[in-house]
């Protein structure tokens, strides 16, 4: 018996949506493409809703331009995520043929969302900021503005008293790396729990948090750039109000407050592991910073199976660091421990989860382990 299915309705007209419909007339095999970032050739992030699915039927989707995306190694071993309720996301069977990415869903409902990774919405961001500033000891210290005028809240946890260490954590400079704001939610959750470790940490240190550095890019479904087509994590030597006000704001606030530790939270498209990159190529790198990096990594490794030190980026040669990166720029300017923390789009292969892969929940749990890692180190940071 053959059944004629009606065409699907595909839409991405919402926060962080990104898809181009090439042909949705055949509901079993929908042809799609990813739209590049504004004023940029980068693309990889996708996020769309499919309506009119037939429960029990397998619907197939093809991203026909995946092979030309920013990181075409990223699709090997990758599985797309789907959700029926935008709350619970799961991996779906996915193959890359060298040109196009194919994934499929045996529909359990009449509509589903698909994305590159579990999206962190602007609505959730707004709720996170509201919740954070309602906590005792947490304040909205300053608000930056993106190119398109979206708020960039800077939160401070702690009283800002003289002599306290200043620990900075910023996230999602690369707007498609939604795991980065999930990580920040994990930081806020832990502040809310206000357990003995958090209390001890906040006695000697203040946390300066920018949960989303690139709200325009996130909203528009970009992978890499802001609304001016600027890669913010290549803008730390020439930030300007016109082209990269997001970085300009963060740098101004750092100058005002000082920095004793800097963590820049990211996602990596290709490497299926959580890892950090340090500032070993900066001119100001010292044995003391090297020891702090090692101490951080070793402690975090002991605290969670969701971190490792074997896989990561090649190390910079001495003096060869790219100072346009936030981590290197801040390390050099403040002589402090500075790390880029990378979480995978795929999975952390040291402790894989076949249902979710790497996820928002795991990003949050990692943040909690990072705070446990930092707490006993604070005295050594300066
Ligand atoms: Zn990144």
Short mmCIF file of C-alpha atoms and ligand atoms in Angstrom, two decimals:
data_model
loop_
_atom_site.label_atom_id
_atom_site.label_comp_id
_atom_site.label_asym_id
_atom_site.label_seq_id
_atom_site.Cartn_x
_atom_site.Cartn_y
_atom_site.Cartn_z
CA UNK A 1 0.00 0.00 0.00
CA UNK A 2 1.38 3.37 -0.86
CA UNK A 3 0.38 6.48 1.03
CA UNK A 4 0.59 9.96 -0.40
CA UNK A 5 1.98 12.32 2.21
CA UNK A 6 1.45 16.05 2.08
CA UNK A 7 4.50 18.32 1.75
CA UNK A 8 6.23 19.39 4.93
CA UNK A 9 6.33 22.96 6.10
CA UNK A 10 9.88 24.00 7.01
CA UNK A 11 10.47 27.26 8.85
CA UNK A 12 13.41 29.01 10.52
CA UNK A 13 11.73 32.35 11.18
CA UNK A 14 12.62 32.40 14.88
CA UNK A 15 15.48 33.05 17.29
CA UNK A 16 18.67 31.30 16.04
CA UNK A 17 16.83 29.81 13.06
CA UNK A 18 18.89 29.06 9.96
CA UNK A 19 17.89 27.05 6.91
CA UNK A 20 17.28 27.52 3.20
CA UNK A 21 14.58 25.31 1.70
CA UNK A 22 15.58 24.07 -1.73
CA UNK A 23 12.76 21.58 -2.19
CA UNK A 24 10.29 20.37 0.43
CA UNK A 25 7.69 19.02 -1.99
CA UNK A 26 8.72 15.39 -1.34
CA UNK A 27 8.05 14.79 2.39
CA UNK A 28 10.26 11.71 2.59
CA UNK A 29 13.31 13.52 1.24
CA UNK A 30 13.61 17.25 1.93
CA UNK A 31 16.43 19.20 0.28
CA UNK A 32 17.90 22.01 2.38
CA UNK A 33 20.97 24.24 2.67
CA UNK A 34 22.61 26.30 5.41
CA UNK A 35 22.54 30.11 5.04
CA UNK A 36 25.91 31.90 5.51
CA UNK A 37 26.47 34.42 8.32
CA UNK A 38 25.64 38.04 7.46
CA UNK A 39 28.55 39.76 5.64
CA UNK A 40 30.66 36.61 6.01
CA UNK A 41 31.28 33.34 4.19
CA UNK A 42 31.10 31.29 7.38
CA UNK A 43 28.32 28.77 7.87
CA UNK A 44 27.73 25.59 9.83
CA UNK A 45 24.93 26.31 12.33
CA UNK A 46 21.43 25.18 11.31
CA UNK A 47 18.13 25.21 13.18
CA UNK A 48 14.66 24.73 11.75
CA UNK A 49 11.19 23.41 12.48
CA UNK A 50 9.46 20.79 10.32
CA UNK A 51 5.66 20.58 10.50
CA UNK A 52 3.34 18.09 8.84
CA UNK A 53 5.40 15.01 9.77
CA UNK A 54 3.61 11.67 9.61
CA UNK A 55 4.04 9.70 12.85
CA UNK A 56 5.64 6.33 12.16
CA UNK A 57 7.07 7.51 8.84
CA UNK A 58 10.80 8.15 8.33
CA UNK A 59 11.49 11.65 7.03
CA UNK A 60 14.91 12.35 5.53
CA UNK A 61 16.61 15.74 5.38
CA UNK A 62 19.68 16.67 3.35
CA UNK A 63 21.88 19.73 3.92
CA UNK A 64 23.21 19.93 0.39
CA UNK A 65 25.94 22.52 1.01
CA UNK A 66 27.38 20.95 4.18
CA UNK A 67 30.56 20.00 2.33
CA UNK A 68 31.36 23.69 1.71
CA UNK A 69 30.82 24.75 5.35
CA UNK A 70 33.46 26.44 7.49
CA UNK A 71 34.65 23.17 9.05
CA UNK A 72 34.00 20.36 6.65
CA UNK A 73 35.86 17.84 8.84
CA UNK A 74 33.20 18.55 11.41
CA UNK A 75 30.58 16.31 9.81
CA UNK A 76 32.49 13.03 10.14
CA UNK A 77 31.19 11.31 13.24
CA UNK A 78 28.60 14.03 13.78
CA UNK A 79 24.90 13.40 14.50
CA UNK A 80 22.25 16.12 14.24
CA UNK A 81 19.96 16.85 17.20
CA UNK A 82 16.15 16.86 17.15
CA UNK A 83 13.39 17.68 19.62
CA UNK A 84 9.60 17.48 19.75
CA UNK A 85 9.24 20.08 22.50
CA UNK A 86 12.40 22.25 22.34
CA UNK A 87 13.21 20.93 25.83
CA UNK A 88 14.48 17.41 25.27
CA UNK A 89 16.97 17.03 22.46
CA UNK A 90 18.29 13.76 21.09
CA UNK A 91 20.66 12.67 18.34
CA UNK A 92 19.27 11.28 15.10
CA UNK A 93 20.91 8.96 12.54
CA UNK A 94 23.20 11.11 10.36
CA UNK A 95 25.65 10.49 7.51
CA UNK A 96 28.04 12.73 5.62
CA UNK A 97 28.83 11.65 2.05
CA UNK A 98 31.65 14.15 1.49
CA UNK A 99 29.26 16.70 -0.06
CA UNK A 100 25.98 16.64 1.79
CA UNK A 101 24.82 15.84 5.30
CA UNK A 102 21.88 13.45 5.55
CA UNK A 103 19.83 12.88 8.66
CA UNK A 104 16.52 11.22 9.33
CA UNK A 105 13.79 10.98 11.91
CA UNK A 106 11.15 8.31 12.33
CA UNK A 107 8.53 10.81 13.40
CA UNK A 108 6.89 10.38 16.78
CA UNK A 109 4.94 13.63 16.49
CA UNK A 110 3.63 15.86 13.72
CA UNK A 111 6.29 18.48 14.24
CA UNK A 112 9.93 18.51 15.29
CA UNK A 113 12.86 20.89 15.57
CA UNK A 114 16.31 20.10 14.22
CA UNK A 115 19.58 21.87 15.01
CA UNK A 116 23.34 21.63 14.91
CA UNK A 117 23.33 21.58 18.72
CA UNK A 118 20.76 22.05 21.49
CA UNK A 119 19.97 25.78 21.07
CA UNK A 120 20.23 28.25 23.93
CA UNK A 121 17.43 30.72 23.21
CA UNK A 122 17.40 34.47 23.78
CA UNK A 123 14.26 33.97 25.91
CA UNK A 124 16.17 31.56 28.14
CA UNK A 125 19.09 34.01 28.23
CA UNK A 126 16.74 36.76 29.48
CA UNK A 127 15.34 34.44 32.17
CA UNK A 128 18.88 33.48 33.18
CA UNK A 129 19.89 37.10 33.69
CA UNK A 130 16.69 37.82 35.67
CA UNK A 131 17.32 34.82 37.89
CA UNK A 132 20.99 35.70 38.38
CA UNK A 133 20.34 39.28 39.49
CA UNK A 134 17.68 38.07 41.94
CA UNK A 135 20.34 36.05 43.81
CA UNK A 136 21.90 37.61 46.91
CA UNK A 137 25.35 38.95 46.12
CA UNK A 138 24.86 38.97 42.34
CA UNK A 139 24.43 42.25 40.49
CA UNK A 140 24.14 43.55 36.96
CA UNK A 141 27.39 45.50 36.89
CA UNK A 142 27.15 46.94 33.37
CA UNK A 143 25.36 46.38 30.08
CA UNK A 144 27.06 46.50 26.71
CA UNK A 145 25.31 46.88 23.35
CA UNK A 146 25.75 44.74 20.29
CA UNK A 147 25.93 46.14 16.75
CA UNK A 148 22.14 45.82 16.50
CA UNK A 149 21.55 47.16 20.00
CA UNK A 150 20.93 43.96 21.94
CA UNK A 151 21.94 43.96 25.62
CA UNK A 152 25.20 42.30 26.69
CA UNK A 153 24.87 41.94 30.47
CA UNK A 154 27.98 41.77 32.65
CA UNK A 155 27.15 40.14 35.98
CA UNK A 156 29.25 40.27 39.11
CA UNK A 157 28.95 37.70 41.88
CA UNK A 158 30.63 38.99 45.03
CA UNK A 159 30.98 42.38 46.67
CA UNK A 160 33.89 43.81 44.68
CA UNK A 161 35.87 44.45 47.87
CA UNK A 162 39.50 45.53 47.56
CA UNK A 163 42.06 42.73 47.37
CA UNK A 164 39.71 40.06 46.02
CA UNK A 165 40.71 38.03 42.98
CA UNK A 166 38.82 38.87 39.80
CA UNK A 167 37.72 35.80 37.86
CA UNK A 168 36.28 36.45 34.41
CA UNK A 169 34.22 33.98 32.40
CA UNK A 170 32.83 35.01 29.01
CA UNK A 171 30.90 32.87 26.55
CA UNK A 172 29.58 32.49 23.01
CA UNK A 173 31.81 34.95 21.19
CA UNK A 174 31.15 32.49 18.38
CA UNK A 175 27.38 32.62 18.24
CA UNK A 176 26.75 29.12 16.91
CA UNK A 177 28.52 27.64 19.95
CA UNK A 178 25.39 27.39 22.07
CA UNK A 179 27.00 24.97 24.54
CA UNK A 180 28.90 28.01 25.82
CA UNK A 181 25.81 29.69 27.27
CA UNK A 182 24.60 26.35 28.65
CA UNK A 183 27.92 26.35 30.51
CA UNK A 184 27.16 29.82 31.89
CA UNK A 185 23.77 28.60 33.10
CA UNK A 186 25.70 25.95 35.01
CA UNK A 187 27.75 28.69 36.67
CA UNK A 188 24.59 30.60 37.67
CA UNK A 189 22.92 27.41 38.96
CA UNK A 190 25.92 26.79 41.15
CA UNK A 191 25.84 30.36 42.48
CA UNK A 192 22.18 29.81 43.29
CA UNK A 193 23.00 26.58 45.16
CA UNK A 194 25.38 28.71 47.25
CA UNK A 195 27.04 25.68 48.83
CA UNK A 196 30.12 25.77 51.06
CA UNK A 197 32.54 25.74 48.10
CA UNK A 198 30.80 28.68 46.43
CA UNK A 199 30.74 30.60 49.70
CA UNK A 200 34.46 29.97 50.27
CA UNK A 201 35.23 31.03 46.68
CA UNK A 202 33.24 34.27 46.92
CA UNK A 203 34.99 35.21 50.17
CA UNK A 204 38.25 35.65 48.30
CA UNK A 205 37.16 36.18 44.69
CA UNK A 206 34.51 37.93 42.62
CA UNK A 207 33.13 36.37 39.44
CA UNK A 208 32.65 38.59 36.39
CA UNK A 209 30.36 36.86 33.93
CA UNK A 210 29.32 37.71 30.37
CA UNK A 211 26.93 34.86 29.49
CA UNK A 212 26.54 35.85 25.82
CA UNK A 213 29.12 37.97 23.99
CA UNK A 214 27.41 37.80 20.60
CA UNK A 215 23.62 38.10 20.91
CA UNK A 216 23.11 39.36 17.33
CA UNK A 217 24.95 36.43 15.82
CA UNK A 218 23.11 33.96 18.04
CA UNK A 219 19.73 35.47 17.15
CA UNK A 220 20.44 35.40 13.42
CA UNK A 221 21.58 31.79 13.46
CA UNK A 222 25.21 32.60 12.67
CA UNK A 223 28.07 30.21 13.24
CA UNK A 224 30.95 32.56 13.71
CA UNK A 225 30.40 36.31 13.38
CA UNK A 226 28.49 39.31 14.70
CA UNK A 227 26.09 41.44 12.64
CA UNK A 228 29.06 43.19 10.97
CA UNK A 229 30.52 39.90 9.79
CA UNK A 230 33.29 40.18 12.38
CA UNK A 231 34.73 37.11 14.15
CA UNK A 232 34.84 38.47 17.70
CA UNK A 233 37.53 36.03 18.76
CA UNK A 234 39.85 37.58 16.17
CA UNK A 235 39.04 41.16 17.24
CA UNK A 236 40.97 41.58 20.50
CA UNK A 237 43.70 43.77 19.00
CA UNK A 238 41.51 46.19 17.06
CA UNK A 239 38.08 46.18 18.69
CA UNK A 240 35.96 49.16 17.70
CA UNK A 241 32.56 50.56 18.61
CA UNK A 242 31.58 50.35 14.97
CA UNK A 243 32.64 46.80 14.03
CA UNK A 244 33.00 44.89 17.30
CA UNK A 245 31.33 46.83 20.15
CA UNK A 246 30.84 43.51 21.98
CA UNK A 247 34.60 43.05 22.46
CA UNK A 248 35.16 46.77 23.01
CA UNK A 249 32.72 46.61 25.95
CA UNK A 250 34.36 43.56 27.53
CA UNK A 251 37.82 45.12 27.22
CA UNK A 252 36.67 48.41 28.76
CA UNK A 253 35.16 46.60 31.73
CA UNK A 254 38.28 44.49 32.21
CA UNK A 255 40.38 47.65 32.30
CA UNK A 256 38.06 49.11 34.93
CA UNK A 257 37.96 46.01 37.13
CA UNK A 258 41.22 44.13 36.50
CA UNK A 259 41.62 40.43 35.67
CA UNK A 260 43.26 37.61 37.68
CA UNK A 261 41.81 34.73 35.68
CA UNK A 262 40.12 34.54 32.29
CA UNK A 263 38.07 31.71 30.84
CA UNK A 264 36.65 32.03 27.32
CA UNK A 265 33.98 29.38 26.69
CA UNK A 266 33.60 27.86 23.21
CA UNK A 267 32.51 24.85 21.20
CA UNK A 268 34.70 23.01 18.71
CA UNK A 269 33.14 21.61 15.54
CA UNK A 270 35.70 18.89 14.81
CA UNK A 271 37.33 17.47 17.94
CA UNK A 272 35.16 14.99 19.89
CA UNK A 273 36.57 15.90 23.31
CA UNK A 274 36.41 18.67 25.92
CA UNK A 275 39.76 20.44 26.16
CA UNK A 276 41.45 23.75 26.93
CA UNK A 277 43.93 25.88 25.00
CA UNK A 278 46.33 28.11 26.92
CA UNK A 279 48.47 31.16 26.25
CA UNK A 280 51.82 29.37 25.77
CA UNK A 281 52.64 31.39 22.64
CA UNK A 282 52.30 34.84 24.21
CA UNK A 283 55.45 36.91 24.85
CA UNK A 284 54.52 37.23 28.53
CA UNK A 285 54.14 33.48 29.18
CA UNK A 286 56.00 32.36 32.31
CA UNK A 287 56.66 29.12 34.21
CA UNK A 288 54.20 30.38 36.82
CA UNK A 289 51.38 30.58 34.23
CA UNK A 290 52.39 27.18 32.86
CA UNK A 291 52.09 25.70 36.36
CA UNK A 292 48.68 27.27 36.84
CA UNK A 293 47.50 25.83 33.51
CA UNK A 294 48.70 22.36 34.52
CA UNK A 295 47.12 22.62 37.95
CA UNK A 296 43.79 23.65 36.42
CA UNK A 297 43.79 20.82 33.89
CA UNK A 298 44.87 18.15 36.36
CA UNK A 299 42.29 19.14 38.96
CA UNK A 300 39.49 19.28 36.39
CA UNK A 301 40.53 15.86 35.05
CA UNK A 302 40.29 14.41 38.54
CA UNK A 303 36.87 15.96 39.15
CA UNK A 304 35.06 14.88 35.99
CA UNK A 305 35.19 12.25 33.26
CA UNK A 306 34.00 15.03 30.91
CA UNK A 307 37.48 16.56 30.57
CA UNK A 308 40.80 15.30 29.22
CA UNK A 309 44.28 16.57 28.34
CA UNK A 310 45.32 14.29 25.46
CA UNK A 311 43.37 15.80 22.55
CA UNK A 312 43.22 19.47 21.57
CA UNK A 313 44.79 22.12 19.35
CA UNK A 314 48.50 22.08 18.48
CA UNK A 315 50.45 24.18 20.95
CA UNK A 316 51.71 27.61 19.82
CA UNK A 317 55.47 28.01 19.56
CA UNK A 318 57.00 30.52 21.99
CA UNK A 319 56.15 34.07 20.90
CA UNK A 320 53.95 32.85 18.04
CA UNK A 321 50.54 33.33 19.65
CA UNK A 322 47.75 34.99 17.70
CA UNK A 323 47.07 37.96 19.95
CA UNK A 324 43.76 38.72 18.25
CA UNK A 325 42.31 35.80 20.27
CA UNK A 326 40.71 36.75 23.58
CA UNK A 327 42.67 34.18 25.60
CA UNK A 328 46.07 35.33 24.32
CA UNK A 329 45.18 39.02 24.41
CA UNK A 330 43.96 38.91 28.02
CA UNK A 331 46.85 36.71 29.17
CA UNK A 332 49.31 39.17 27.67
CA UNK A 333 47.56 42.29 28.99
CA UNK A 334 47.05 41.06 32.56
CA UNK A 335 49.77 38.44 33.06
CA UNK A 336 47.12 36.02 34.28
CA UNK A 337 46.00 32.45 33.75
CA UNK A 338 43.83 32.54 30.62
CA UNK A 339 42.25 29.55 28.92
CA UNK A 340 39.95 28.90 26.01
CA UNK A 341 37.66 26.05 27.04
CA UNK A 342 36.30 24.03 24.14
CA UNK A 343 33.33 21.64 24.30
CA UNK A 344 32.39 19.39 21.40
CA UNK A 345 29.45 19.62 19.01
CA UNK A 346 29.75 15.84 18.64
CA UNK A 347 30.46 14.08 21.93
CA UNK A 348 33.19 13.76 24.52
CA UNK A 349 34.50 10.40 23.32
CA UNK A 350 36.12 9.63 26.68
CA UNK A 351 32.62 9.32 28.20
CA UNK A 352 30.14 9.17 25.31
CA UNK A 353 26.36 9.37 25.57
CA UNK A 354 24.67 7.70 22.59
CA UNK A 355 21.31 9.41 23.15
CA UNK A 356 22.35 13.05 23.63
CA UNK A 357 26.00 13.26 22.64
CA UNK A 358 27.46 16.38 24.22
CA UNK A 359 24.50 18.42 25.54
CA UNK A 360 23.33 21.47 27.40
CA UNK A 361 23.06 19.47 30.60
CA UNK A 362 26.63 18.20 30.32
CA UNK A 363 27.86 21.73 29.59
CA UNK A 364 26.20 22.88 32.82
CA UNK A 365 27.72 20.03 34.84
CA UNK A 366 31.15 20.86 33.43
CA UNK A 367 30.77 24.46 34.61
CA UNK A 368 30.12 23.24 38.12
CA UNK A 369 33.28 21.11 38.01
CA UNK A 370 35.24 24.13 36.75
CA UNK A 371 34.14 26.16 39.80
CA UNK A 372 35.23 23.27 42.04
CA UNK A 373 38.55 23.32 40.21
CA UNK A 374 39.06 27.04 40.67
CA UNK A 375 38.05 27.30 44.32
CA UNK A 376 41.28 25.89 45.81
CA UNK A 377 43.46 27.71 43.22
CA UNK A 378 42.34 31.26 43.90
CA UNK A 379 45.17 32.06 46.29
CA UNK A 380 47.75 31.17 43.62
CA UNK A 381 46.28 33.27 40.81
CA UNK A 382 48.18 36.44 41.69
ZN1 LIG B 1 34.62 29.30 19.22
#
